[in-house]
Tab-separated table of N, CA, C and O in Angstrom:
chain	number	residue	atom	x	y	z
A	1	MET	N	0.840	-1.170	0.000
A	1	MET	CA	0.000	0.000	0.000
A	1	MET	C	0.884	1.233	0.000
A	1	MET	O	1.756	1.392	0.833
A	2	SER	N	0.663	2.133	-0.961
A	2	SER	CA	1.481	3.341	-1.009
A	2	SER	C	0.730	4.476	-0.353
A	2	SER	O	-0.499	4.530	-0.389
A	3	THR	N	1.466	5.371	0.202
A	3	THR	CA	0.832	6.515	0.839
A	3	THR	C	1.148	7.757	0.045
A	3	THR	O	2.212	7.900	-0.545
A	4	THR	N	0.177	8.632	0.017
A	4	THR	CA	0.345	9.898	-0.677
A	4	THR	C	0.324	11.002	0.358
A	4	THR	O	-0.568	11.028	1.213
A	5	PRO	N	1.308	11.920	0.319
A	5	PRO	CA	1.323	12.998	1.304
A	5	PRO	C	0.047	13.830	1.219
A	5	PRO	O	-0.554	13.967	0.165
A	6	ILE	N	-0.379	14.361	2.357
A	6	ILE	CA	-1.581	15.188	2.413
A	6	ILE	C	-1.388	16.417	1.526
A	6	ILE	O	-0.352	17.069	1.560
A	7	GLY	N	-2.409	16.720	0.734
A	7	GLY	CA	-2.378	17.880	-0.138
A	7	GLY	C	-1.689	17.628	-1.455
A	7	GLY	O	-1.595	18.495	-2.289
A	8	SER	N	-1.210	16.414	-1.673
A	8	SER	CA	-0.511	16.114	-2.914
A	8	SER	C	-1.483	15.586	-3.950
A	8	SER	O	-2.438	14.901	-3.631
A	9	THR	N	-1.261	15.876	-5.193
A	9	THR	CA	-2.108	15.399	-6.282
A	9	THR	C	-1.590	14.111	-6.859
A	9	THR	O	-2.192	13.546	-7.751
A	10	GLY	N	-0.467	13.650	-6.396
A	10	GLY	CA	0.103	12.423	-6.910
A	10	GLY	C	1.026	12.643	-8.094
A	10	GLY	O	1.600	11.716	-8.623
A	11	THR	N	1.139	13.862	-8.560
A	11	THR	CA	2.057	14.159	-9.662
A	11	THR	C	3.213	14.966	-9.118
A	11	THR	O	3.082	15.674	-8.124
A	12	ALA	N	4.314	14.839	-9.786
A	12	ALA	CA	5.499	15.571	-9.350
A	12	ALA	C	5.296	17.059	-9.587
A	12	ALA	O	4.720	17.461	-10.598
A	13	PRO	N	5.709	17.876	-8.637
A	13	PRO	CA	5.559	19.318	-8.837
A	13	PRO	C	6.426	19.787	-9.990
A	13	PRO	O	7.486	19.235	-10.245
A	14	GLN	N	5.933	20.784	-10.658
A	14	GLN	CA	6.716	21.334	-11.764
A	14	GLN	C	7.783	22.249	-11.214
A	14	GLN	O	7.535	23.054	-10.322
A	15	SER	N	8.961	22.115	-11.759
A	15	SER	CA	10.036	23.023	-11.390
A	15	SER	C	10.180	24.038	-12.514
A	15	SER	O	9.570	23.901	-13.572
A	16	SER	N	11.010	25.032	-12.302
A	16	SER	CA	11.205	26.047	-13.335
A	16	SER	C	11.830	25.452	-14.591
A	16	SER	O	11.689	25.991	-15.681
A	17	SER	N	12.511	24.286	-14.454
A	17	SER	CA	13.119	23.678	-15.631
A	17	SER	C	12.100	22.913	-16.474
A	17	SER	O	12.379	22.540	-17.594
A	18	ASP	N	10.881	22.643	-15.906
A	18	ASP	CA	9.831	21.953	-16.650
A	18	ASP	C	9.039	22.899	-17.546
A	18	ASP	O	8.259	22.465	-18.376
A	19	VAL	N	9.206	24.186	-17.367
A	19	VAL	CA	8.462	25.181	-18.129
A	19	VAL	C	9.148	25.390	-19.474
A	19	VAL	O	10.368	25.502	-19.552
A	20	THR	N	8.364	25.425	-20.543
A	20	THR	CA	8.929	25.654	-21.868
A	20	THR	C	9.438	27.084	-21.962
A	20	THR	O	8.685	28.030	-21.712
A	21	PRO	N	10.710	27.276	-22.295
A	21	PRO	CA	11.254	28.634	-22.382
A	21	PRO	C	10.689	29.378	-23.584
A	21	PRO	O	10.348	28.788	-24.602
A	22	VAL	N	10.589	30.686	-23.422
A	22	VAL	CA	10.096	31.543	-24.489
A	22	VAL	C	11.266	32.363	-25.007
A	22	VAL	O	12.014	32.948	-24.233
A	23	ASN	N	11.439	32.388	-26.312
A	23	ASN	CA	12.519	33.141	-26.934
A	23	ASN	C	11.893	34.055	-27.979
A	23	ASN	O	11.735	33.666	-29.127
A	24	PRO	N	11.545	35.292	-27.595
A	24	PRO	CA	10.831	36.172	-28.528
A	24	PRO	C	11.632	36.554	-29.771
A	24	PRO	O	11.072	36.792	-30.821
A	25	LYS	N	12.948	36.601	-29.685
A	25	LYS	CA	13.764	36.975	-30.837
A	25	LYS	C	14.010	35.801	-31.772
A	25	LYS	O	14.365	35.992	-32.923
A	26	GLY	N	13.866	34.599	-31.266
A	26	GLY	CA	14.085	33.421	-32.094
A	26	GLY	C	15.559	33.090	-32.315
A	26	GLY	O	15.886	32.252	-33.124
A	27	THR	N	16.456	33.753	-31.604
A	27	THR	CA	17.880	33.486	-31.742
A	27	THR	C	18.504	33.332	-30.359
A	27	THR	O	17.964	33.829	-29.371
A	28	LEU	N	19.608	32.655	-30.303
A	28	LEU	CA	20.343	32.513	-29.053
A	28	LEU	C	21.629	33.314	-29.133
A	28	LEU	O	22.361	33.223	-30.114
A	29	GLY	N	21.896	34.069	-28.107
A	29	GLY	CA	23.132	34.832	-28.029
A	29	GLY	C	24.144	34.086	-27.185
A	29	GLY	O	23.895	32.985	-26.689
A	30	LYS	N	25.286	34.708	-26.995
A	30	LYS	CA	26.337	34.025	-26.250
A	30	LYS	C	25.953	33.836	-24.784
A	30	LYS	O	26.303	32.825	-24.187
A	31	ASN	N	25.197	34.762	-24.188
A	31	ASN	CA	24.768	34.590	-22.805
A	31	ASN	C	23.790	33.427	-22.676
A	31	ASN	O	23.836	32.672	-21.709
A	32	ASP	N	22.883	33.284	-23.656
A	32	ASP	CA	21.940	32.169	-23.650
A	32	ASP	C	22.681	30.841	-23.754
A	32	ASP	O	22.344	29.873	-23.077
A	33	PHE	N	23.671	30.791	-24.620
A	33	PHE	CA	24.450	29.568	-24.814
A	33	PHE	C	25.201	29.210	-23.532
A	33	PHE	O	25.235	28.047	-23.124
A	34	LEU	N	25.771	30.207	-22.871
A	34	LEU	CA	26.503	29.963	-21.627
A	34	LEU	C	25.559	29.463	-20.545
A	34	LEU	O	25.883	28.524	-19.809
A	35	LYS	N	24.357	30.064	-20.431
A	35	LYS	CA	23.375	29.612	-19.441
A	35	LYS	C	22.964	28.165	-19.707
A	35	LYS	O	22.811	27.377	-18.775
A	36	LEU	N	22.780	27.833	-20.963
A	36	LEU	CA	22.410	26.469	-21.336
A	36	LEU	C	23.509	25.482	-20.967
A	36	LEU	O	23.239	24.409	-20.416
A	37	MET	N	24.749	25.853	-21.217
A	37	MET	CA	25.867	24.972	-20.907
A	37	MET	C	26.010	24.792	-19.393
A	37	MET	O	26.239	23.673	-18.909
A	38	VAL	N	25.835	25.868	-18.616
A	38	VAL	CA	25.934	25.777	-17.158
A	38	VAL	C	24.794	24.909	-16.617
A	38	VAL	O	25.008	24.063	-15.743
A	39	ALA	N	23.590	25.088	-17.143
A	39	ALA	CA	22.458	24.266	-16.703
A	39	ALA	C	22.704	22.796	-17.011
A	39	ALA	O	22.376	21.916	-16.204
A	40	GLN	N	23.282	22.525	-18.151
A	40	GLN	CA	23.590	21.144	-18.531
A	40	GLN	C	24.617	20.542	-17.571
A	40	GLN	O	24.494	19.397	-17.153
A	41	LEU	N	25.638	21.320	-17.203
A	41	LEU	CA	26.651	20.820	-16.274
A	41	LEU	C	26.063	20.582	-14.884
A	41	LEU	O	26.420	19.612	-14.200
A	42	GLN	N	25.131	21.455	-14.454
A	42	GLN	CA	24.514	21.294	-13.144
A	42	GLN	C	23.598	20.071	-13.106
A	42	GLN	O	23.448	19.433	-12.070
A	43	ALA	N	22.979	19.737	-14.221
A	43	ALA	CA	22.010	18.647	-14.263
A	43	ALA	C	22.638	17.284	-14.551
A	43	ALA	O	21.943	16.277	-14.483
A	44	GLN	N	23.907	17.240	-14.863
A	44	GLN	CA	24.509	15.948	-15.221
A	44	GLN	C	24.678	15.061	-13.987
A	44	GLN	O	24.791	15.535	-12.872
A	45	ASP	N	24.668	13.783	-14.221
A	45	ASP	CA	24.839	12.782	-13.177
A	45	ASP	C	26.312	12.774	-12.767
A	45	ASP	O	27.191	12.516	-13.589
A	46	PRO	N	26.614	13.013	-11.478
A	46	PRO	CA	28.022	13.059	-11.063
A	46	PRO	C	28.739	11.715	-11.206
A	46	PRO	O	29.952	11.668	-11.303
A	47	LEU	N	27.955	10.624	-11.231
A	47	LEU	CA	28.581	9.315	-11.388
A	47	LEU	C	28.867	8.992	-12.846
A	47	LEU	O	29.642	8.088	-13.148
A	48	GLN	N	28.211	9.708	-13.768
A	48	GLN	CA	28.440	9.521	-15.201
A	48	GLN	C	28.561	10.891	-15.870
A	48	GLN	O	27.666	11.334	-16.579
A	49	PRO	N	29.638	11.590	-15.606
A	49	PRO	CA	29.790	12.937	-16.183
A	49	PRO	C	29.904	12.881	-17.706
A	49	PRO	O	30.218	11.848	-18.290
A	50	THR	N	29.619	14.012	-18.325
A	50	THR	CA	29.770	14.149	-19.773
A	50	THR	C	31.220	13.858	-20.140
A	50	THR	O	32.139	14.273	-19.442
A	51	ASP	N	31.411	13.161	-21.246
A	51	ASP	CA	32.799	12.862	-21.618
A	51	ASP	C	33.535	14.144	-22.010
A	51	ASP	O	32.931	15.126	-22.424
A	52	ASP	N	34.834	14.121	-21.822
A	52	ASP	CA	35.658	15.311	-22.029
A	52	ASP	C	35.557	15.862	-23.436
A	52	ASP	O	35.560	17.079	-23.636
A	53	SER	N	35.465	15.001	-24.440
A	53	SER	CA	35.432	15.493	-25.819
A	53	SER	C	34.146	16.261	-26.102
A	53	SER	O	34.165	17.259	-26.818
A	54	ALA	N	33.012	15.841	-25.515
A	54	ALA	CA	31.756	16.572	-25.707
A	54	ALA	C	31.842	17.942	-25.041
A	54	ALA	O	31.421	18.948	-25.605
A	55	TYR	N	32.404	17.977	-23.822
A	55	TYR	CA	32.556	19.247	-23.119
A	55	TYR	C	33.482	20.192	-23.889
A	55	TYR	O	33.182	21.372	-24.042
A	56	MET	N	34.587	19.675	-24.386
A	56	MET	CA	35.526	20.506	-25.151
A	56	MET	C	34.878	21.017	-26.446
A	56	MET	O	35.114	22.142	-26.861
A	57	GLY	N	34.061	20.183	-27.065
A	57	GLY	CA	33.348	20.608	-28.269
A	57	GLY	C	32.397	21.747	-27.977
A	57	GLY	O	32.311	22.715	-28.735
A	58	GLN	N	31.675	21.654	-26.847
A	58	GLN	CA	30.765	22.725	-26.460
A	58	GLN	C	31.536	24.004	-26.135
A	58	GLN	O	31.112	25.108	-26.496
A	59	LEU	N	32.631	23.856	-25.463
A	59	LEU	CA	33.456	25.019	-25.118
A	59	LEU	C	34.008	25.680	-26.382
A	59	LEU	O	34.040	26.909	-26.494
A	60	ALA	N	34.406	24.867	-27.355
A	60	ALA	CA	34.901	25.406	-28.624
A	60	ALA	C	33.782	26.139	-29.368
A	60	ALA	O	34.010	27.205	-29.947
A	61	GLN	N	32.570	25.593	-29.322
A	61	GLN	CA	31.433	26.262	-29.971
A	61	GLN	C	31.158	27.603	-29.299
A	61	GLN	O	30.865	28.591	-29.971
A	62	PHE	N	31.221	27.633	-27.973
A	62	PHE	CA	30.996	28.880	-27.256
A	62	PHE	C	32.058	29.915	-27.619
A	62	PHE	O	31.748	31.080	-27.856
A	63	THR	N	33.302	29.486	-27.680
A	63	THR	CA	34.395	30.399	-28.044
A	63	THR	C	34.197	30.939	-29.458
A	63	THR	O	34.368	32.133	-29.708
A	64	GLU	N	33.806	30.060	-30.370
A	64	GLU	CA	33.561	30.486	-31.751
A	64	GLU	C	32.399	31.474	-31.825
A	64	GLU	O	32.471	32.471	-32.538
A	65	LEU	N	31.338	31.220	-31.064
A	65	LEU	CA	30.188	32.124	-31.039
A	65	LEU	C	30.593	33.500	-30.523
A	65	LEU	O	30.209	34.528	-31.090
A	66	GLU	N	31.395	33.523	-29.462
A	66	GLU	CA	31.839	34.795	-28.905
A	66	GLU	C	32.707	35.565	-29.901
A	66	GLU	O	32.557	36.773	-30.070
A	67	GLN	N	33.601	34.874	-30.590
A	67	GLN	CA	34.460	35.528	-31.571
A	67	GLN	C	33.638	36.081	-32.740
A	67	GLN	O	33.907	37.183	-33.226
A	68	MET	N	32.644	35.324	-33.183
A	68	MET	CA	31.795	35.789	-34.290
A	68	MET	C	30.981	37.005	-33.864
A	68	MET	O	30.810	37.955	-34.640
A	69	THR	N	30.489	37.002	-32.620
A	69	THR	CA	29.735	38.150	-32.105
A	69	THR	C	30.619	39.384	-32.050
A	69	THR	O	30.216	40.470	-32.474
A	70	ASN	N	31.823	39.234	-31.535
A	70	ASN	CA	32.759	40.361	-31.455
A	70	ASN	C	33.121	40.881	-32.846
A	70	ASN	O	33.205	42.096	-33.066
A	71	MET	N	33.335	39.961	-33.789
A	71	MET	CA	33.667	40.367	-35.153
A	71	MET	C	32.492	41.115	-35.797
A	71	MET	O	32.680	42.110	-36.489
A	72	SER	N	31.290	40.652	-35.548
A	72	SER	CA	30.098	41.302	-36.092
A	72	SER	C	29.965	42.728	-35.550
A	72	SER	O	29.659	43.658	-36.293
A	73	GLN	N	30.200	42.897	-34.254
A	73	GLN	CA	30.134	44.230	-33.652
A	73	GLN	C	31.212	45.147	-34.225
A	73	GLN	O	30.960	46.325	-34.506
A	74	THR	N	32.407	44.608	-34.422
A	74	THR	CA	33.496	45.396	-35.002
A	74	THR	C	33.164	45.797	-36.431
A	74	THR	O	33.392	46.947	-36.835
A	75	ASN	N	32.602	44.875	-37.218
A	75	ASN	CA	32.222	45.186	-38.594
A	75	ASN	C	31.145	46.258	-38.647
A	75	ASN	O	31.178	47.133	-39.522
A	76	ALA	N	30.191	46.208	-37.727
A	76	ALA	CA	29.133	47.218	-37.699
A	76	ALA	C	29.720	48.598	-37.378
A	76	ALA	O	29.348	49.595	-38.009
A	77	LYS	N	30.638	48.656	-36.430
A	77	LYS	CA	31.281	49.931	-36.084
A	77	LYS	C	32.097	50.462	-37.259
A	77	LYS	O	32.107	51.665	-37.526
A	78	THR	N	32.786	49.571	-37.963
A	78	THR	CA	33.579	49.965	-39.120
A	78	THR	C	32.686	50.507	-40.227
A	78	THR	O	33.024	51.505	-40.873
A	79	ALA	N	31.543	49.878	-40.441
A	79	ALA	CA	30.610	50.346	-41.476
A	79	ALA	C	30.085	51.742	-41.150
A	79	ALA	O	29.978	52.594	-42.042
A	80	VAL	N	29.784	52.005	-39.884
A	80	VAL	CA	29.320	53.336	-39.479
A	80	VAL	C	30.426	54.361	-39.703
A	80	VAL	O	30.188	55.445	-40.244
A	81	ALA	N	31.650	54.021	-39.302
A	81	ALA	CA	32.786	54.940	-39.481
A	81	ALA	C	33.032	55.212	-40.961
A	81	ALA	O	33.314	56.356	-41.346
A	82	ASP	N	32.924	54.184	-41.811
A	82	ASP	CA	33.106	54.374	-43.254
A	82	ASP	C	32.035	55.303	-43.829
A	82	ASP	O	32.331	56.167	-44.660
A	83	GLY	N	30.795	55.113	-43.380
A	83	GLY	CA	29.708	55.974	-43.855
A	83	GLY	C	29.925	57.424	-43.478
A	83	GLY	O	29.684	58.335	-44.271
A	84	ILE	N	30.389	57.645	-42.260
A	84	ILE	CA	30.671	59.016	-41.809
A	84	ILE	C	31.822	59.603	-42.608
A	84	ILE	O	31.767	60.756	-43.055
A	85	SER	N	32.863	58.816	-42.822
A	85	SER	CA	34.016	59.280	-43.590
A	85	SER	C	33.621	59.665	-45.014
A	85	SER	O	34.050	60.702	-45.531
A	86	GLN	N	32.787	58.831	-45.631
A	86	GLN	CA	32.337	59.146	-46.994
A	86	GLN	C	31.480	60.405	-47.023
A	86	GLN	O	31.596	61.224	-47.939
A	87	ALA	N	30.631	60.577	-46.006
A	87	ALA	CA	29.786	61.776	-45.947
A	87	ALA	C	30.642	63.027	-45.768
A	87	ALA	O	30.414	64.054	-46.418
A	88	VAL	N	31.646	62.956	-44.906
A	88	VAL	CA	32.537	64.107	-44.686
A	88	VAL	C	33.285	64.445	-45.968
A	88	VAL	O	33.510	65.617	-46.279
A	89	GLY	N	33.634	63.431	-46.754
A	89	GLY	CA	34.329	63.660	-48.020
A	89	GLY	C	33.482	64.429	-49.031
A	89	GLY	O	34.017	64.961	-50.008
A	90	LEU	N	32.173	64.509	-48.804
A	90	LEU	CA	31.294	65.248	-49.718
A	90	LEU	C	31.224	66.745	-49.412
A	90	LEU	O	30.697	67.517	-50.226
A	91	ILE	N	31.724	67.164	-48.253
A	91	ILE	CA	31.655	68.583	-47.888
A	91	ILE	C	32.354	69.419	-48.955
A	91	ILE	O	33.483	69.138	-49.357
A	92	GLY	N	31.658	70.433	-49.427
A	92	GLY	CA	32.183	71.327	-50.452
A	92	GLY	C	31.843	70.898	-51.870
A	92	GLY	O	32.004	71.671	-52.809
A	93	HIS	N	31.379	69.679	-52.060
A	93	HIS	CA	31.004	69.190	-53.392
A	93	HIS	C	29.530	69.497	-53.672
A	93	HIS	O	28.712	69.570	-52.771
A	94	THR	N	29.231	69.657	-54.936
A	94	THR	CA	27.841	69.822	-55.360
A	94	THR	C	27.263	68.434	-55.598
A	94	THR	O	27.880	67.599	-56.266
A	95	VAL	N	26.086	68.200	-55.017
A	95	VAL	CA	25.438	66.898	-55.156
A	95	VAL	C	24.016	67.072	-55.675
A	95	VAL	O	23.377	68.097	-55.459
A	96	ALA	N	23.559	66.065	-56.369
A	96	ALA	CA	22.154	65.975	-56.753
A	96	ALA	C	21.573	64.831	-55.927
A	96	ALA	O	22.217	63.803	-55.739
A	97	TYR	N	20.371	65.035	-55.397
A	97	TYR	CA	19.746	64.016	-54.560
A	97	TYR	C	18.235	64.043	-54.755
A	97	TYR	O	17.680	64.997	-55.310
A	98	VAL	N	17.595	62.997	-54.313
A	98	VAL	CA	16.142	62.911	-54.364
A	98	VAL	C	15.641	63.158	-52.948
A	98	VAL	O	16.009	62.438	-52.010
A	99	ASN	N	14.796	64.200	-52.782
A	99	ASN	CA	14.309	64.520	-51.443
A	99	ASN	C	13.186	63.572	-51.018
A	99	ASN	O	12.783	62.682	-51.767
A	100	ALA	N	12.661	63.771	-49.798
A	100	ALA	CA	11.637	62.883	-49.244
A	100	ALA	C	10.362	62.871	-50.081
A	100	ALA	O	9.650	61.872	-50.117
A	101	ALA	N	10.088	63.963	-50.785
A	101	ALA	CA	8.891	64.037	-51.626
A	101	ALA	C	9.112	63.391	-52.995
A	101	ALA	O	8.195	63.315	-53.802
A	102	GLY	N	10.352	62.979	-53.270
A	102	GLY	CA	10.659	62.334	-54.549
A	102	GLY	C	11.143	63.291	-55.622
A	102	GLY	O	11.369	62.890	-56.764
A	103	ALA	N	11.314	64.555	-55.260
A	103	ALA	CA	11.779	65.562	-56.230
A	103	ALA	C	13.310	65.588	-56.242
A	103	ALA	O	13.967	65.426	-55.214
A	104	ARG	N	13.865	65.832	-57.434
A	104	ARG	CA	15.320	65.923	-57.576
A	104	ARG	C	15.755	67.328	-57.179
A	104	ARG	O	15.187	68.324	-57.619
A	105	GLN	N	16.797	67.395	-56.326
A	105	GLN	CA	17.330	68.676	-55.883
A	105	GLN	C	18.839	68.661	-56.059
A	105	GLN	O	19.450	67.593	-56.193
A	106	GLN	N	19.428	69.837	-56.022
A	106	GLN	CA	20.868	69.957	-56.197
A	106	GLN	C	21.374	71.066	-55.300
A	106	GLN	O	20.681	72.059	-55.058
A	107	GLY	N	22.601	70.911	-54.800
A	107	GLY	CA	23.198	71.944	-53.976
A	107	GLY	C	24.555	71.510	-53.464
A	107	GLY	O	24.998	70.384	-53.695
A	108	ALA	N	25.194	72.420	-52.743
A	108	ALA	CA	26.519	72.158	-52.180
A	108	ALA	C	26.379	71.615	-50.763
A	108	ALA	O	25.593	72.113	-49.967
A	109	VAL	N	27.146	70.578	-50.471
A	109	VAL	CA	27.134	69.998	-49.124
A	109	VAL	C	27.886	70.948	-48.210
A	109	VAL	O	29.046	71.268	-48.440
A	110	GLN	N	27.203	71.387	-47.149
A	110	GLN	CA	27.800	72.344	-46.226
A	110	GLN	C	28.361	71.678	-44.972
A	110	GLN	O	29.397	72.102	-44.464
A	111	SER	N	27.652	70.653	-44.471
A	111	SER	CA	28.113	69.998	-43.239
A	111	SER	C	27.522	68.595	-43.126
A	111	SER	O	26.636	68.223	-43.895
A	112	VAL	N	28.042	67.866	-42.142
A	112	VAL	CA	27.576	66.505	-41.857
A	112	VAL	C	27.196	66.440	-40.389
A	112	VAL	O	27.950	66.891	-39.530
A	113	GLN	N	26.023	65.893	-40.107
A	113	GLN	CA	25.585	65.666	-38.732
A	113	GLN	C	25.560	64.153	-38.511
A	113	GLN	O	25.085	63.406	-39.362
A	114	VAL	N	26.070	63.735	-37.366
A	114	VAL	CA	26.111	62.313	-37.042
A	114	VAL	C	25.171	62.060	-35.868
A	114	VAL	O	25.249	62.736	-34.843
A	115	SER	N	24.271	61.099	-36.059
A	115	SER	CA	23.342	60.701	-34.996
A	115	SER	C	23.270	59.184	-34.951
A	115	SER	O	24.001	58.495	-35.664
A	116	SER	N	22.376	58.680	-34.144
A	116	SER	CA	22.227	57.224	-34.043
A	116	SER	C	21.719	56.623	-35.348
A	116	SER	O	21.868	55.431	-35.589
A	117	ASN	N	21.125	57.438	-36.210
A	117	ASN	CA	20.646	56.976	-37.514
A	117	ASN	C	21.726	57.009	-38.577
A	117	ASN	O	21.466	56.688	-39.728
A	118	GLY	N	22.922	57.443	-38.214
A	118	GLY	CA	24.012	57.549	-39.172
A	118	GLY	C	24.268	58.994	-39.557
A	118	GLY	O	23.833	59.914	-38.883
A	119	ALA	N	24.954	59.179	-40.672
A	119	ALA	CA	25.309	60.521	-41.127
A	119	ALA	C	24.159	61.148	-41.907
A	119	ALA	O	23.468	60.470	-42.662
A	120	GLN	N	23.936	62.423	-41.698
A	120	GLN	CA	22.962	63.213	-42.446
A	120	GLN	C	23.680	64.472	-42.939
A	120	GLN	O	24.521	65.023	-42.234
A	121	LEU	N	23.340	64.896	-44.128
A	121	LEU	CA	24.010	66.046	-44.734
A	121	LEU	C	23.148	67.296	-44.637
A	121	LEU	O	21.921	67.217	-44.603
A	122	THR	N	23.825	68.447	-44.653
A	122	THR	CA	23.147	69.724	-44.857
A	122	THR	C	23.569	70.196	-46.236
A	122	THR	O	24.759	70.394	-46.504
A	123	VAL	N	22.585	70.328	-47.146
A	123	VAL	CA	22.838	70.725	-48.527
A	123	VAL	C	22.078	72.018	-48.792
A	123	VAL	O	20.847	72.044	-48.759
A	124	ASP	N	22.820	73.104	-49.031
A	124	ASP	CA	22.222	74.423	-49.248
A	124	ASP	C	21.138	74.722	-48.212
A	124	ASP	O	19.984	75.024	-48.536
A	125	ASP	N	21.499	74.640	-46.939
A	125	ASP	CA	20.640	74.917	-45.785
A	125	ASP	C	19.479	73.938	-45.606
A	125	ASP	O	18.593	74.166	-44.790
A	126	VAL	N	19.443	72.857	-46.358
A	126	VAL	CA	18.447	71.806	-46.159
A	126	VAL	C	19.119	70.720	-45.307
A	126	VAL	O	20.083	70.087	-45.753
A	127	THR	N	18.627	70.542	-44.075
A	127	THR	CA	19.246	69.559	-43.181
A	127	THR	C	18.562	68.196	-43.318
A	127	THR	O	17.436	68.091	-43.776
A	128	GLY	N	19.269	67.165	-42.900
A	128	GLY	CA	18.699	65.826	-42.873
A	128	GLY	C	18.685	65.110	-44.211
A	128	GLY	O	17.890	64.201	-44.413
A	129	VAL	N	19.577	65.489	-45.121
A	129	VAL	CA	19.644	64.811	-46.412
A	129	VAL	C	20.385	63.487	-46.221
A	129	VAL	O	21.522	63.465	-45.733
A	130	ASP	N	19.741	62.387	-46.593
A	130	ASP	CA	20.336	61.060	-46.462
A	130	ASP	C	21.384	60.864	-47.556
A	130	ASP	O	21.084	61.035	-48.735
A	131	PRO	N	22.614	60.497	-47.195
A	131	PRO	CA	23.640	60.266	-48.213
A	131	PRO	C	23.236	59.201	-49.238
A	131	PRO	O	23.683	59.216	-50.380
A	132	GLY	N	22.359	58.287	-48.838
A	132	GLY	CA	21.895	57.251	-49.757
A	132	GLY	C	20.983	57.774	-50.839
A	132	GLY	O	20.719	57.080	-51.823
A	133	SER	N	20.483	59.005	-50.686
A	133	SER	CA	19.595	59.584	-51.694
A	133	SER	C	20.360	60.351	-52.767
A	133	SER	O	19.763	60.865	-53.713
A	134	ILE	N	21.695	60.426	-52.634
A	134	ILE	CA	22.498	61.177	-53.613
A	134	ILE	C	22.588	60.372	-54.914
A	134	ILE	O	22.868	59.185	-54.926
A	135	THR	N	22.333	61.069	-56.011
A	135	THR	CA	22.377	60.432	-57.325
A	135	THR	C	23.571	60.906	-58.165
A	135	THR	O	23.918	60.269	-59.152
A	136	GLU	N	24.173	62.028	-57.767
A	136	GLU	CA	25.285	62.577	-58.539
A	136	GLU	C	26.155	63.453	-57.662
A	136	GLU	O	25.662	64.176	-56.806
A	137	VAL	N	27.469	63.369	-57.856
A	137	VAL	CA	28.414	64.215	-57.143
A	137	VAL	C	29.277	64.900	-58.198
A	137	VAL	O	29.796	64.261	-59.095
A	138	SER	N	29.435	66.226	-58.041
A	138	SER	CA	30.301	66.941	-58.999
A	138	SER	C	31.166	67.942	-58.272
A	138	SER	O	30.979	68.242	-57.134
C-alpha cells in the first residue's frame, strides 16, 4: 500500500526547468548559450559525467560564437565609421539628390551631422539629407 502525502495530487511538482522557455527573438546569443551549458553541467549525473570530448566541443562552440559576435560588432562599427568618412568627403562638393517628396534637388554639401541613424548632410541649408539619396556628385 502506497501513501500519498496530504495535499498532494500524486504528480510531481513542476520546477522552473519543466516550463517551456520563451525566446521572442528566435535566436540565441552568447549569454543564452553559456546559461544552457551551465544548466547542462549542473544537471549531469556526477557518477556519469559528460565525456571530455563533448565538453571541449561545447566550449569550442561557445568560443567560436563569442568571436563571431565580437567580429560582427566590429564590422558594424567599421561600417558606421566608413559611412561618416564618406559623408565628410562630400563637404564642399555639389550633389544631386532625391528629397523625401521624390523631387530631384541639387546643392553644395555644407556639413555633416552624425546621430544614431548615421550621417545626415546639410545641402544648401536643407538639413537631414540622407547620403543614400544622392544620385550625382560633382
